Short mmCIF file of N, CA and C in Angstrom, two decimals:
data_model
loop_
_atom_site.label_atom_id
_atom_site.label_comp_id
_atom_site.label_asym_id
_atom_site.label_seq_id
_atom_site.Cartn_x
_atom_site.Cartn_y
_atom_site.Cartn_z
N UNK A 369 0.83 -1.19 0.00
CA UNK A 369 0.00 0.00 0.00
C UNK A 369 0.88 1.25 0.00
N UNK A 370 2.26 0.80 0.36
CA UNK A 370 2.94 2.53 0.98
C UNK A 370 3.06 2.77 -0.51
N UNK A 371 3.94 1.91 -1.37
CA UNK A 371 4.40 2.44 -2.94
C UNK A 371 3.55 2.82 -3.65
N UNK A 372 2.61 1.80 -3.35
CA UNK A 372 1.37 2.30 -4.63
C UNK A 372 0.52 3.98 -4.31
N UNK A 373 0.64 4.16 -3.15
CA UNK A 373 -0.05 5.41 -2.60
C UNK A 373 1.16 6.55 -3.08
N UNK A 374 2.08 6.45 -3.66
CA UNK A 374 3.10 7.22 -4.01
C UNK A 374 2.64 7.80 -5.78
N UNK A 375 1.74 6.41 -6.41
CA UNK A 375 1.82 7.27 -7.57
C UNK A 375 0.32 6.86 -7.80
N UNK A 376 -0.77 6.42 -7.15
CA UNK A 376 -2.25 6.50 -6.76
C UNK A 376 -2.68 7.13 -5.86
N UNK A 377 -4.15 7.77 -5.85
CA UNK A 377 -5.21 8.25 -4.53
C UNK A 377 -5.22 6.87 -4.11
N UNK A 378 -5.91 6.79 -2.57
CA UNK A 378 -6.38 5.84 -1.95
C UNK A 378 -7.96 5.59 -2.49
N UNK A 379 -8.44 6.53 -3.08
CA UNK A 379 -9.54 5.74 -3.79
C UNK A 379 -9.24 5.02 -5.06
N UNK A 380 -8.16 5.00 -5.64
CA UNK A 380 -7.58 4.52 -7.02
C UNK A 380 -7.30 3.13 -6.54
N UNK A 381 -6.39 3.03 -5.54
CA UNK A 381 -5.86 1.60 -4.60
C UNK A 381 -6.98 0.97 -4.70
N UNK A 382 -7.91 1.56 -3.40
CA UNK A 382 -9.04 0.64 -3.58
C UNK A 382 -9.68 -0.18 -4.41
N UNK A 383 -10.28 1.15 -5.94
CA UNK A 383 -10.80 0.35 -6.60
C UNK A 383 -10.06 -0.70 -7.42
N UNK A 384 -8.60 0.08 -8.06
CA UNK A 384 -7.85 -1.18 -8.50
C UNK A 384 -8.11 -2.96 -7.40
N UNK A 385 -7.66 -2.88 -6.54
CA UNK A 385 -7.93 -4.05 -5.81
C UNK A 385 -9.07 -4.99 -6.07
N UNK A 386 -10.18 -3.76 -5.88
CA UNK A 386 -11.68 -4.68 -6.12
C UNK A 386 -11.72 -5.03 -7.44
N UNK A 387 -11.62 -4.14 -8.04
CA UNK A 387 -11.49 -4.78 -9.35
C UNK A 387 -10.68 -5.81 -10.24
N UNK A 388 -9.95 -6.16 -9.37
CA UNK A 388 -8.70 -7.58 -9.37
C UNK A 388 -9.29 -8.60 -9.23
N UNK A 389 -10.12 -8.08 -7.94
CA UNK A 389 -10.73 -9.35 -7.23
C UNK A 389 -12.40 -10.10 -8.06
N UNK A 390 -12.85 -8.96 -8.50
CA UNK A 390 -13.97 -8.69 -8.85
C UNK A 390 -13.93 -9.71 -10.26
N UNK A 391 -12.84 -9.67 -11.33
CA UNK A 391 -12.41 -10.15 -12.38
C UNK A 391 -11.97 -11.84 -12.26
N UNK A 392 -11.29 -11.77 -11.14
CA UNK A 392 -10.74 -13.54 -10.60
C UNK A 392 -11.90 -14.06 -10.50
N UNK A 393 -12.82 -13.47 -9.68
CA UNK A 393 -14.38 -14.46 -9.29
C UNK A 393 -15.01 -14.54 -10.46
N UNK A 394 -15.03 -13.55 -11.52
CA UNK A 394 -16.02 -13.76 -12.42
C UNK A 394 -15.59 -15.00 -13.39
N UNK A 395 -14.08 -14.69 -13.41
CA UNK A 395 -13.44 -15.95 -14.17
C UNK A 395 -14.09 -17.29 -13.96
N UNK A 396 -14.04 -17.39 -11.95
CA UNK A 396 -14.46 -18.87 -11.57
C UNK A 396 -15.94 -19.18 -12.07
N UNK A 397 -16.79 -18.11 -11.73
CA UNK A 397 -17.94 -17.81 -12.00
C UNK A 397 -18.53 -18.58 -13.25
N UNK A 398 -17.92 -18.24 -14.21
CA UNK A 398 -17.51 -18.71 -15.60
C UNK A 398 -17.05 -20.08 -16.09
N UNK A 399 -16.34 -20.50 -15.58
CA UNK A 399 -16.06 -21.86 -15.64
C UNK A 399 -16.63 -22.43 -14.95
N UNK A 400 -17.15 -22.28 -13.95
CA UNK A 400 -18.05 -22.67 -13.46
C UNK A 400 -19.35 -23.54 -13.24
N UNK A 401 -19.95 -22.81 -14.36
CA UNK A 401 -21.20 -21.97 -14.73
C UNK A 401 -22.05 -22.45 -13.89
N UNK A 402 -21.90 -21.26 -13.07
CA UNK A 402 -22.97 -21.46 -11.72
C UNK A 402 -24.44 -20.50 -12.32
N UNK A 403 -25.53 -21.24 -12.04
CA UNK A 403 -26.55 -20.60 -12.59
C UNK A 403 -27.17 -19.44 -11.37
N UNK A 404 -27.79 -18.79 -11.94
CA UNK A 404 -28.72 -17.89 -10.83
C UNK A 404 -29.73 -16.91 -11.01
N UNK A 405 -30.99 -16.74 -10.58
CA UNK A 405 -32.17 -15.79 -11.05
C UNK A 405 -32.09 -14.53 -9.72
N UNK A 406 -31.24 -13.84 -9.95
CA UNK A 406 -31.70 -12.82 -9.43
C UNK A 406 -32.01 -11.51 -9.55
N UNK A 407 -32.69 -10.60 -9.32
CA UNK A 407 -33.72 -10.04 -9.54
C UNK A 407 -33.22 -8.27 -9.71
N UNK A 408 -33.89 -7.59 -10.32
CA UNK A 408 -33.05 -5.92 -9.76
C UNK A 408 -33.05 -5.57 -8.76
N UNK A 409 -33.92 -6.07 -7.54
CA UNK A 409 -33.48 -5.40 -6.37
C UNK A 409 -32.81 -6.15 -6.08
N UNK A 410 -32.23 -7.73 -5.96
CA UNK A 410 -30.98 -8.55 -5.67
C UNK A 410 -29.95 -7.61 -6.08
N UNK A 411 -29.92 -7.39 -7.23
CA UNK A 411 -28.65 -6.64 -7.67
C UNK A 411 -27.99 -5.52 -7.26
N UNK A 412 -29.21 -4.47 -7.05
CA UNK A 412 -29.55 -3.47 -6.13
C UNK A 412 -28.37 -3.22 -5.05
N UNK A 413 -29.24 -4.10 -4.23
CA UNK A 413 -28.82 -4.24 -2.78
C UNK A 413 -27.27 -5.65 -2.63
N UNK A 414 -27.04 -6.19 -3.22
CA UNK A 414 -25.80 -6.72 -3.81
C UNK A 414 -24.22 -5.35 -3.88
N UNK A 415 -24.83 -4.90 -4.70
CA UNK A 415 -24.19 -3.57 -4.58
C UNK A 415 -24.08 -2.89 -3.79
N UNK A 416 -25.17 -2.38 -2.88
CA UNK A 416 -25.01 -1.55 -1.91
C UNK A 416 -23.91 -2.49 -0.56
N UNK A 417 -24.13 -3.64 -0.74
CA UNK A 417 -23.39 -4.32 0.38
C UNK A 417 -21.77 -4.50 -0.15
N UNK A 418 -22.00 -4.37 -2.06
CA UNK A 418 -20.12 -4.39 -2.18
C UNK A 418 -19.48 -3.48 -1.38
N UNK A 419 -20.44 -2.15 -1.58
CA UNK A 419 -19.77 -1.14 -1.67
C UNK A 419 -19.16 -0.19 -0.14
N UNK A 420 -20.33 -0.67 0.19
CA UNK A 420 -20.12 -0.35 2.07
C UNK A 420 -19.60 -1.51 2.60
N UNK A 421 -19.09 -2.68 2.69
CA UNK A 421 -18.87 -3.64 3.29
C UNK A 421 -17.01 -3.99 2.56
N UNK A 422 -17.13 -3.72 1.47
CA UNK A 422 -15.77 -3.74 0.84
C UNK A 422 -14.98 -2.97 0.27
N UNK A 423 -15.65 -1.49 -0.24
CA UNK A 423 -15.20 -0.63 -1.09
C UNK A 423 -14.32 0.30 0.23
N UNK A 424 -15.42 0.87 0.72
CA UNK A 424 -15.09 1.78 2.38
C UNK A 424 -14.20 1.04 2.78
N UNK A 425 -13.92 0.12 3.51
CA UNK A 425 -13.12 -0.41 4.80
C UNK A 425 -11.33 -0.40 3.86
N UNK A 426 -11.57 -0.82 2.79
CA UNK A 426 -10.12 -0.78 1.77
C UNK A 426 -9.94 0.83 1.49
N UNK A 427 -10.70 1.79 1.55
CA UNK A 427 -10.52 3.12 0.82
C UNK A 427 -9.98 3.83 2.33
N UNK A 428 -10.58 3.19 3.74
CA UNK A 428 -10.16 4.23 4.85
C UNK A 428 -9.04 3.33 5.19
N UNK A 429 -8.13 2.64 4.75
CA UNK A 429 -7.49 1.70 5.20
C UNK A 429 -6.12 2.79 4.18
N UNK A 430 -6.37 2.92 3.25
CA UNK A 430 -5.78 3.27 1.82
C UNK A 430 -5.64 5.02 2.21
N UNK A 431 -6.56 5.51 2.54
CA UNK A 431 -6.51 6.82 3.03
C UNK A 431 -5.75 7.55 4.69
N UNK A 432 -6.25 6.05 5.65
CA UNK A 432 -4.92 6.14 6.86
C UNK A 432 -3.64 6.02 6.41
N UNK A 433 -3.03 5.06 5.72
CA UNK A 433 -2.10 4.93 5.06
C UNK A 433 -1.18 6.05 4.38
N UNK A 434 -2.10 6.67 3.57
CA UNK A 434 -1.89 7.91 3.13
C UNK A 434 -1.05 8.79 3.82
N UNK A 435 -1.89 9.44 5.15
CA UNK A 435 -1.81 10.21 5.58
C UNK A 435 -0.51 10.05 7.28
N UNK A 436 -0.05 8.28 6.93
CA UNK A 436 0.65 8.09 8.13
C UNK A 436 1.98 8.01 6.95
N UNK A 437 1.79 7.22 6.32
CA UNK A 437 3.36 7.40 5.14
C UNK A 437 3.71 8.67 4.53
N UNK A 438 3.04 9.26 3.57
CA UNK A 438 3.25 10.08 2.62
C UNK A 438 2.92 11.10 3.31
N UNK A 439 4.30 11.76 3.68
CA UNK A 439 4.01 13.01 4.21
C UNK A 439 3.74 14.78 3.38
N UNK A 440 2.92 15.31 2.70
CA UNK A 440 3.37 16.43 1.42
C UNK A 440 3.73 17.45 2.05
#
């Protein structure tokens, strides 16, 4: 986290990450082929739980970081 916060925001970190992660699962996902019916509010609220449950906790993690390494 210290290097990468040298030439990224801590919201850049973040999303790079999720989006690493986000790409590996879909892979498995895929080979997989796991079936599933879910619905727009599944999706909805799917989202709302990426985003507060995984997006936040990596972005204030990425943003302490920040502000304890990189001194401007």
């Amino acid at each position: 986290i210290k290097v990468s916060l040298n030439y990224f925001s801590p919201v850049s970190v973040a999303s790079y990450r999720l989006i690493v992660a986000t790409i590996f699962l879909f892979i498995f996902f895929i080979i997989g082929r796991y079936k599933t019916s879910l619905t727009r509010n599944d999706l909805i609220m799917l989202l709302f739980v990426g985003l507060v449950g995984n997006f936040l906790p990596f972005y204030l993690v990425t943003k302490k970081a920040r502000t304890k390494y990189i001194k401007k």
